mmCIF file of N, CA and C in Angstrom:
data_model
loop_
_atom_site.group_PDB
_atom_site.id
_atom_site.type_symbol
_atom_site.label_atom_id
_atom_site.label_comp_id
_atom_site.label_asym_id
_atom_site.label_seq_id
_atom_site.Cartn_x
_atom_site.Cartn_y
_atom_site.Cartn_z
ATOM 1 N N UNK J 672 146.210 126.637 71.168
ATOM 2 C CA UNK J 672 146.040 125.527 71.872
ATOM 3 C C UNK J 672 144.972 125.467 72.983
ATOM 4 N N UNK J 673 144.449 124.320 73.136
ATOM 5 C CA UNK J 673 143.388 124.127 74.284
ATOM 6 C C UNK J 673 143.922 122.899 75.213
ATOM 7 N N UNK J 674 143.820 123.057 76.619
ATOM 8 C CA UNK J 674 144.210 122.043 77.327
ATOM 9 C C UNK J 674 143.006 121.697 78.187
ATOM 10 N N UNK J 675 142.734 120.476 78.387
ATOM 11 C CA UNK J 675 141.586 119.971 79.153
ATOM 12 C C UNK J 675 142.029 119.069 80.210
ATOM 13 N N UNK J 676 141.393 119.289 81.414
ATOM 14 C CA UNK J 676 141.700 118.345 82.500
ATOM 15 C C UNK J 676 140.444 118.034 83.094
ATOM 16 N N UNK J 677 140.376 116.591 83.145
ATOM 17 C CA UNK J 677 139.057 116.013 83.574
ATOM 18 C C UNK J 677 139.180 115.693 85.133
ATOM 19 N N UNK J 678 138.085 115.460 85.839
ATOM 20 C CA UNK J 678 137.981 115.056 87.119
ATOM 21 C C UNK J 678 136.665 114.510 87.583
ATOM 22 N N UNK J 679 136.696 113.617 88.689
ATOM 23 C CA UNK J 679 135.298 113.069 89.037
ATOM 24 C C UNK J 679 135.220 111.599 88.681
ATOM 25 N N UNK J 680 135.990 110.882 88.082
ATOM 26 C CA UNK J 680 135.794 109.521 88.031
ATOM 27 C C UNK J 680 135.950 108.782 89.367
ATOM 28 N N UNK J 681 135.819 107.490 89.197
ATOM 29 C CA UNK J 681 135.850 106.715 90.412
ATOM 30 C C UNK J 681 135.150 105.198 90.335
ATOM 31 N N UNK J 682 134.942 104.785 91.541
ATOM 32 C CA UNK J 682 134.291 103.296 91.448
ATOM 33 C C UNK J 682 132.798 103.579 92.192
ATOM 34 N N UNK J 683 131.766 102.951 91.387
ATOM 35 C CA UNK J 683 130.545 103.230 91.915
ATOM 36 C C UNK J 683 129.700 101.934 91.661
ATOM 37 N N UNK J 684 128.784 101.514 92.423
ATOM 38 C CA UNK J 684 127.835 100.337 92.247
ATOM 39 C C UNK J 684 126.898 100.638 91.331
ATOM 40 N N UNK J 685 126.421 99.545 90.548
ATOM 41 C CA UNK J 685 125.423 99.689 89.618
ATOM 42 C C UNK J 685 124.187 100.245 90.190
ATOM 43 N N UNK J 686 123.706 101.235 89.395
ATOM 44 C CA UNK J 686 122.647 102.003 89.890
ATOM 45 C C UNK J 686 122.940 103.460 90.443
ATOM 46 N N UNK J 687 124.260 103.493 90.680
ATOM 47 C CA UNK J 687 124.706 104.717 91.322
ATOM 48 C C UNK J 687 124.939 105.713 90.365
ATOM 49 N N UNK J 688 125.398 106.960 90.876
ATOM 50 C CA UNK J 688 125.856 108.101 89.983
ATOM 51 C C UNK J 688 126.984 108.689 90.058
ATOM 52 N N UNK J 689 127.475 109.312 89.055
ATOM 53 C CA UNK J 689 128.876 110.118 89.167
ATOM 54 C C UNK J 689 128.638 111.322 88.380
ATOM 55 N N UNK J 690 129.513 112.370 88.660
ATOM 56 C CA UNK J 690 129.547 113.447 87.790
ATOM 57 C C UNK J 690 130.907 113.702 87.344
ATOM 58 N N UNK J 691 131.208 113.770 86.182
ATOM 59 C CA UNK J 691 132.533 114.113 85.567
ATOM 60 C C UNK J 691 132.573 115.735 85.326
ATOM 61 N N UNK J 692 133.714 116.195 85.372
ATOM 62 C CA UNK J 692 133.849 117.525 84.988
ATOM 63 C C UNK J 692 135.234 117.760 84.208
ATOM 64 N N UNK J 693 135.193 118.514 83.203
ATOM 65 C CA UNK J 693 136.368 118.854 82.414
ATOM 66 C C UNK J 693 136.657 120.355 82.244
ATOM 67 N N UNK J 694 137.749 120.905 82.639
ATOM 68 C CA UNK J 694 138.146 122.264 82.776
ATOM 69 C C UNK J 694 138.997 122.547 81.448
ATOM 70 N N UNK J 695 138.396 123.516 80.585
ATOM 71 C CA UNK J 695 139.421 123.912 79.549
ATOM 72 C C UNK J 695 139.904 125.070 79.671
ATOM 73 N N UNK J 696 141.262 125.235 79.130
ATOM 74 C CA UNK J 696 142.043 126.583 79.231
ATOM 75 C C UNK J 696 142.720 126.664 77.992
ATOM 76 N N UNK J 697 143.160 127.849 77.884
ATOM 77 C CA UNK J 697 143.992 128.156 76.634
ATOM 78 C C UNK J 697 143.082 129.140 75.820
ATOM 79 N N UNK J 698 143.033 128.602 74.401
ATOM 80 C CA UNK J 698 142.222 129.370 73.475
ATOM 81 C C UNK J 698 140.708 128.875 73.420
ATOM 82 N N UNK J 699 140.227 128.932 74.591
ATOM 83 C CA UNK J 699 138.770 128.362 74.592
ATOM 84 C C UNK J 699 137.811 129.106 73.669
ATOM 85 N N UNK J 700 138.046 130.075 73.347
ATOM 86 C CA UNK J 700 137.217 130.914 72.364
ATOM 87 C C UNK J 700 137.178 130.264 70.917
ATOM 88 N N UNK J 701 138.161 129.351 70.716
ATOM 89 C CA UNK J 701 138.250 128.596 69.444
ATOM 90 C C UNK J 701 137.252 127.309 69.414
ATOM 91 N N UNK J 702 136.729 126.995 70.716
ATOM 92 C CA UNK J 702 136.002 125.838 70.739
ATOM 93 C C UNK J 702 134.708 125.891 70.208
ATOM 94 N N UNK J 703 134.215 124.982 69.473
ATOM 95 C CA UNK J 703 132.779 124.991 68.862
ATOM 96 C C UNK J 703 131.884 123.748 69.464
ATOM 97 N N UNK J 704 132.446 122.861 69.947
ATOM 98 C CA UNK J 704 131.646 121.674 70.565
ATOM 99 C C UNK J 704 132.670 121.114 71.681
ATOM 100 N N UNK J 705 131.917 120.797 72.699
ATOM 101 C CA UNK J 705 132.553 120.033 73.956
ATOM 102 C C UNK J 705 131.893 118.876 74.252
ATOM 103 N N UNK J 706 132.619 117.845 74.765
ATOM 104 C CA UNK J 706 131.859 116.617 74.943
ATOM 105 C C UNK J 706 132.517 115.471 75.661
ATOM 106 N N UNK J 707 132.144 114.300 75.595
ATOM 107 C CA UNK J 707 132.755 113.290 76.278
ATOM 108 C C UNK J 707 132.700 112.012 75.352
ATOM 109 N N UNK J 708 133.726 111.212 75.302
ATOM 110 C CA UNK J 708 133.929 109.900 74.785
ATOM 111 C C UNK J 708 134.475 108.952 75.815
ATOM 112 N N UNK J 709 134.328 107.659 75.484
ATOM 113 C CA UNK J 709 134.740 106.571 76.379
ATOM 114 C C UNK J 709 135.549 105.404 75.663
ATOM 115 N N UNK J 710 136.263 104.965 76.358
ATOM 116 C CA UNK J 710 137.079 103.515 75.669
ATOM 117 C C UNK J 710 137.103 102.545 76.720
ATOM 118 N N UNK J 711 136.456 101.483 76.376
ATOM 119 C CA UNK J 711 136.679 100.340 77.422
ATOM 120 C C UNK J 711 137.865 99.430 76.769
ATOM 121 N N UNK J 712 138.374 98.712 77.735
ATOM 122 C CA UNK J 712 139.431 97.782 77.011
ATOM 123 C C UNK J 712 139.171 96.924 76.089
ATOM 124 N N UNK J 713 139.929 96.977 75.052
ATOM 125 C CA UNK J 713 139.570 96.046 73.777
ATOM 126 C C UNK J 713 138.614 96.842 72.855
ATOM 127 N N UNK J 714 138.041 97.815 73.190
ATOM 128 C CA UNK J 714 137.000 98.581 72.337
ATOM 129 C C UNK J 714 137.695 99.897 71.857
ATOM 130 N N UNK J 715 136.850 100.301 70.706
ATOM 131 C CA UNK J 715 137.262 101.502 70.253
ATOM 132 C C UNK J 715 136.764 102.712 70.880
ATOM 133 N N UNK J 716 137.322 103.930 70.865
ATOM 134 C CA UNK J 716 136.735 105.104 71.536
ATOM 135 C C UNK J 716 135.427 105.351 70.939
ATOM 136 N N UNK J 717 134.408 105.594 71.792
ATOM 137 C CA UNK J 717 133.106 105.929 71.306
ATOM 138 C C UNK J 717 132.544 107.246 71.796
ATOM 139 N N UNK J 718 131.701 107.826 70.969
ATOM 140 C CA UNK J 718 131.020 109.050 71.579
ATOM 141 C C UNK J 718 130.106 108.567 72.570
ATOM 142 N N UNK J 719 130.183 109.433 73.775
ATOM 143 C CA UNK J 719 129.145 109.440 74.776
ATOM 144 C C UNK J 719 127.985 110.534 74.622
ATOM 145 N N UNK J 720 128.648 111.855 74.534
ATOM 146 C CA UNK J 720 127.655 113.068 74.504
ATOM 147 C C UNK J 720 128.518 114.369 73.984
ATOM 148 N N UNK J 721 127.841 115.087 73.275
ATOM 149 C CA UNK J 721 128.611 116.256 72.938
ATOM 150 C C UNK J 721 127.592 117.437 72.921
ATOM 151 N N UNK J 722 127.991 118.474 72.951
ATOM 152 C CA UNK J 722 127.254 119.722 73.087
ATOM 153 C C UNK J 722 127.837 120.961 72.306
ATOM 154 N N UNK J 723 127.345 121.506 71.309
ATOM 155 C CA UNK J 723 127.812 122.463 70.496
ATOM 156 C C UNK J 723 127.732 123.874 71.144
ATOM 157 N N UNK J 724 128.329 124.860 70.520
ATOM 158 C CA UNK J 724 128.187 126.154 71.091
ATOM 159 C C UNK J 724 126.890 126.881 70.957
ATOM 160 N N UNK J 725 126.104 126.341 70.289
ATOM 161 C CA UNK J 725 124.627 126.791 70.274
ATOM 162 C C UNK J 725 123.703 125.974 70.861
ATOM 163 N N UNK J 726 124.280 124.961 71.648
ATOM 164 C CA UNK J 726 123.393 124.307 72.706
ATOM 165 C C UNK J 726 122.835 122.905 72.075
ATOM 166 N N UNK J 727 123.165 122.374 70.815
ATOM 167 C CA UNK J 727 122.775 121.176 70.246
ATOM 168 C C UNK J 727 123.417 120.056 70.831
ATOM 169 N N UNK J 728 122.916 119.239 71.590
ATOM 170 C CA UNK J 728 123.432 117.982 72.109
ATOM 171 C C UNK J 728 123.277 116.746 71.206
ATOM 172 N N UNK J 729 123.988 115.915 71.489
ATOM 173 C CA UNK J 729 123.793 114.515 70.961
ATOM 174 C C UNK J 729 124.287 113.446 71.979
ATOM 175 N N UNK J 730 123.600 112.509 72.085
ATOM 176 C CA UNK J 730 124.051 111.497 73.007
ATOM 177 C C UNK J 730 123.947 110.180 72.244
ATOM 178 N N UNK J 731 124.850 109.163 72.740
ATOM 179 C CA UNK J 731 124.833 107.667 72.297
ATOM 180 C C UNK J 731 123.531 107.225 72.796
ATOM 181 N N UNK J 732 123.083 106.186 72.060
ATOM 182 C CA UNK J 732 121.651 105.673 72.443
ATOM 183 C C UNK J 732 121.709 104.870 73.681
ATOM 184 N N UNK J 733 122.946 104.325 73.997
ATOM 185 C CA UNK J 733 123.257 103.675 75.218
ATOM 186 C C UNK J 733 123.053 104.571 76.370
ATOM 187 N N UNK J 734 123.208 105.813 76.264
ATOM 188 C CA UNK J 734 123.234 106.577 77.517
ATOM 189 C C UNK J 734 122.039 107.542 77.604
ATOM 190 N N UNK J 735 121.278 107.543 76.599
ATOM 191 C CA UNK J 735 120.122 108.502 76.490
ATOM 192 C C UNK J 735 119.151 108.120 77.676
ATOM 193 N N UNK J 736 118.751 109.213 78.424
ATOM 194 C CA UNK J 736 117.876 109.074 79.570
ATOM 195 C C UNK J 736 118.728 108.891 80.912
ATOM 196 N N UNK J 737 119.948 108.693 80.764
ATOM 197 C CA UNK J 737 120.616 108.396 81.823
ATOM 198 C C UNK J 737 121.849 109.371 82.289
ATOM 199 N N UNK J 738 122.383 109.804 81.197
ATOM 200 C CA UNK J 738 123.372 110.909 81.277
ATOM 201 C C UNK J 738 122.812 112.263 80.661
ATOM 202 N N UNK J 739 123.570 113.265 81.381
ATOM 203 C CA UNK J 739 123.172 114.585 80.920
ATOM 204 C C UNK J 739 124.524 115.418 80.743
ATOM 205 N N UNK J 740 124.520 116.113 79.722
ATOM 206 C CA UNK J 740 125.784 116.751 79.402
ATOM 207 C C UNK J 740 125.438 118.211 79.597
ATOM 208 N N UNK J 741 126.355 119.184 80.068
ATOM 209 C CA UNK J 741 125.984 120.598 80.260
ATOM 210 C C UNK J 741 127.356 121.370 80.234
ATOM 211 N N UNK J 742 127.366 122.526 79.762
ATOM 212 C CA UNK J 742 128.497 123.346 79.833
ATOM 213 C C UNK J 742 128.248 124.755 80.299
ATOM 214 N N UNK J 743 129.319 125.422 80.781
ATOM 215 C CA UNK J 743 128.992 126.826 81.265
ATOM 216 C C UNK J 743 128.931 127.693 80.163
ATOM 217 N N UNK J 744 128.512 128.953 80.150
ATOM 218 C CA UNK J 744 128.355 129.716 79.099
ATOM 219 C C UNK J 744 129.693 130.237 78.346
ATOM 220 N N UNK J 745 130.790 130.200 79.238
ATOM 221 C CA UNK J 745 132.068 130.714 78.583
ATOM 222 C C UNK J 745 132.762 129.478 78.246
ATOM 223 N N UNK J 746 132.257 128.383 77.918
ATOM 224 C CA UNK J 746 132.927 127.216 77.361
ATOM 225 C C UNK J 746 134.168 126.779 77.924
ATOM 226 N N UNK J 747 134.019 126.990 79.281
ATOM 227 C CA UNK J 747 135.453 126.638 79.953
ATOM 228 C C UNK J 747 135.339 125.324 80.901
ATOM 229 N N UNK J 748 134.126 124.955 81.109
ATOM 230 C CA UNK J 748 133.864 123.658 81.914
ATOM 231 C C UNK J 748 132.764 122.969 81.346
ATOM 232 N N UNK J 749 133.084 121.448 80.969
ATOM 233 C CA UNK J 749 131.883 120.609 80.637
ATOM 234 C C UNK J 749 131.553 119.669 81.634
ATOM 235 N N UNK J 750 130.439 119.287 81.828
ATOM 236 C CA UNK J 750 129.874 118.279 82.720
ATOM 237 C C UNK J 750 129.265 117.032 82.299
ATOM 238 N N UNK J 751 129.443 115.923 82.921
ATOM 239 C CA UNK J 751 128.673 114.783 82.323
ATOM 240 C C UNK J 751 128.035 114.085 83.689
ATOM 241 N N UNK J 752 126.870 114.466 83.908
ATOM 242 C CA UNK J 752 126.036 113.836 84.928
ATOM 243 C C UNK J 752 125.507 112.441 84.468
ATOM 244 N N UNK J 753 126.218 111.351 85.168
ATOM 245 C CA UNK J 753 125.736 110.106 84.887
ATOM 246 C C UNK J 753 125.017 109.273 86.137
ATOM 247 N N UNK J 754 123.691 108.838 85.771
ATOM 248 C CA UNK J 754 122.932 108.380 86.553
ATOM 249 C C UNK J 754 122.541 106.928 86.110
ATOM 250 N N UNK J 755 121.928 106.014 87.153
ATOM 251 C CA UNK J 755 121.661 104.621 86.611
ATOM 252 C C UNK J 755 122.854 104.098 86.143
ATOM 253 N N UNK J 756 123.821 104.115 86.637
ATOM 254 C CA UNK J 756 125.135 103.475 85.998
ATOM 255 C C UNK J 756 124.944 102.029 85.954
ATOM 256 N N UNK J 757 125.600 101.510 84.685
ATOM 257 C CA UNK J 757 125.596 100.004 84.655
ATOM 258 C C UNK J 757 126.982 99.608 84.475
ATOM 259 N N UNK J 758 127.313 98.176 84.719
ATOM 260 C CA UNK J 758 128.795 97.833 84.577
ATOM 261 C C UNK J 758 129.085 98.055 83.039
ATOM 262 N N UNK J 759 128.463 97.839 82.132
ATOM 263 C CA UNK J 759 128.944 98.111 80.848
ATOM 264 C C UNK J 759 129.428 99.635 80.650
ATOM 265 N N UNK J 760 129.195 100.562 81.455
ATOM 266 C CA UNK J 760 129.396 101.877 81.453
ATOM 267 C C UNK J 760 131.077 102.115 81.902
ATOM 268 N N UNK J 761 131.520 101.041 82.351
ATOM 269 C CA UNK J 761 132.913 101.012 82.850
ATOM 270 C C UNK J 761 133.921 101.262 81.612
ATOM 271 N N UNK J 762 134.732 102.338 81.797
ATOM 272 C CA UNK J 762 135.641 102.819 80.651
ATOM 273 C C UNK J 762 136.305 104.061 81.262
ATOM 274 N N UNK J 763 137.497 104.214 80.499
ATOM 275 C CA UNK J 763 138.035 105.553 80.450
ATOM 276 C C UNK J 763 137.291 106.678 79.709
ATOM 277 N N UNK J 764 136.891 107.548 80.456
ATOM 278 C CA UNK J 764 136.149 108.792 79.912
ATOM 279 C C UNK J 764 136.950 109.912 79.560
ATOM 280 N N UNK J 765 137.108 110.395 78.166
ATOM 281 C CA UNK J 765 137.808 111.249 77.722
ATOM 282 C C UNK J 765 136.995 112.563 77.287
ATOM 283 N N UNK J 766 137.450 113.856 77.814
ATOM 284 C CA UNK J 766 136.954 114.940 77.459
ATOM 285 C C UNK J 766 137.302 115.335 76.146
ATOM 286 N N UNK J 767 136.497 116.115 75.355
ATOM 287 C CA UNK J 767 136.787 116.408 74.012
ATOM 288 C C UNK J 767 136.374 117.578 73.722
ATOM 289 N N UNK J 768 137.175 118.367 72.937
ATOM 290 C CA UNK J 768 136.931 119.868 72.517
ATOM 291 C C UNK J 768 137.228 119.961 71.008
ATOM 292 N N UNK J 769 136.152 120.330 70.117
ATOM 293 C CA UNK J 769 136.329 120.475 68.906
ATOM 294 C C UNK J 769 136.359 122.037 68.593
ATOM 295 N N UNK J 770 137.415 122.257 67.677
ATOM 296 C CA UNK J 770 137.778 123.654 67.093
ATOM 297 C C UNK J 770 137.474 123.516 65.529
ATOM 298 N N UNK J 771 137.925 124.622 65.029
ATOM 299 C CA UNK J 771 137.755 124.597 63.495
ATOM 300 C C UNK J 771 138.946 123.996 62.775
ATOM 301 N N UNK J 772 140.075 123.837 63.658
ATOM 302 C CA UNK J 772 141.203 123.399 63.159
ATOM 303 C C UNK J 772 141.465 121.961 63.529
ATOM 304 N N UNK J 773 141.273 121.423 64.833
ATOM 305 C CA UNK J 773 141.442 120.124 65.249
ATOM 306 C C UNK J 773 140.926 119.755 66.535
ATOM 307 N N UNK J 774 140.758 118.416 66.855
ATOM 308 C CA UNK J 774 140.105 118.280 68.186
ATOM 309 C C UNK J 774 141.356 118.174 69.116
ATOM 310 N N UNK J 775 140.784 118.365 70.463
ATOM 311 C CA UNK J 775 141.673 118.137 71.533
ATOM 312 C C UNK J 775 141.164 117.174 72.488
ATOM 313 N N UNK J 776 141.936 116.581 73.360
ATOM 314 C CA UNK J 776 141.444 115.483 74.280
ATOM 315 C C UNK J 776 142.115 115.734 75.676
ATOM 316 N N UNK J 777 141.398 115.317 76.692
ATOM 317 C CA UNK J 777 141.900 115.286 77.834
ATOM 318 C C UNK J 777 142.657 113.901 78.123
ATOM 319 N N UNK J 778 143.289 113.882 79.286
ATOM 320 C CA UNK J 778 144.118 112.693 79.618
ATOM 321 C C UNK J 778 143.328 111.377 80.112
ATOM 322 N N UNK J 779 141.955 111.738 80.239
ATOM 323 C CA UNK J 779 141.111 110.597 80.669
ATOM 324 C C UNK J 779 140.953 110.270 82.090
ATOM 325 N N UNK J 780 139.635 109.966 82.437
ATOM 326 C CA UNK J 780 139.375 109.518 83.842
ATOM 327 C C UNK J 780 138.703 108.253 83.765
ATOM 328 N N UNK J 781 139.074 107.452 84.796
ATOM 329 C CA UNK J 781 138.417 106.008 84.951
ATOM 330 C C UNK J 781 137.153 106.152 85.779
ATOM 331 N N UNK J 782 136.277 105.381 85.134
ATOM 332 C CA UNK J 782 134.906 105.213 85.537
ATOM 333 C C UNK J 782 134.820 103.782 85.793
ATOM 334 N N UNK J 783 134.420 103.164 86.899
ATOM 335 C CA UNK J 783 134.294 101.653 87.167
ATOM 336 C C UNK J 783 133.029 101.464 87.817
ATOM 337 N N UNK J 784 132.073 100.511 87.135
ATOM 338 C CA UNK J 784 130.777 100.372 87.823
ATOM 339 C C UNK J 784 130.766 98.854 88.172
ATOM 340 N N UNK J 785 130.576 98.663 89.227
ATOM 341 C CA UNK J 785 130.535 97.179 89.921
ATOM 342 C C UNK J 785 129.156 96.761 89.931
ATOM 343 N N UNK J 786 128.955 95.433 89.655
ATOM 344 C CA UNK J 786 127.704 94.772 89.635
ATOM 345 C C UNK J 786 127.063 94.281 91.101
#
């Protein structure tokens, strides 16, 4: 089992920045991918950014150049640095951990961007 706990969400004005953190615990050695997804009301959950255990990153087109994902070498924490935030970035952000057997999700943290 892997447990994920997010922190760092909040309310920010458009153009501002936030940094999300997600701490993984449990069988972290089974994780091969860490990342972030988000879900706005009425929308499906969508990928924001992921990073594999060999450092390959993937970003949604909508956040490229504005968001940066990073992880520590022990795969215990994943960060999402968000800059130039837009009102359309408002959503609940979920931490994601992929393993060879199943995905794991955090409880979510709210990010709200005011115009």
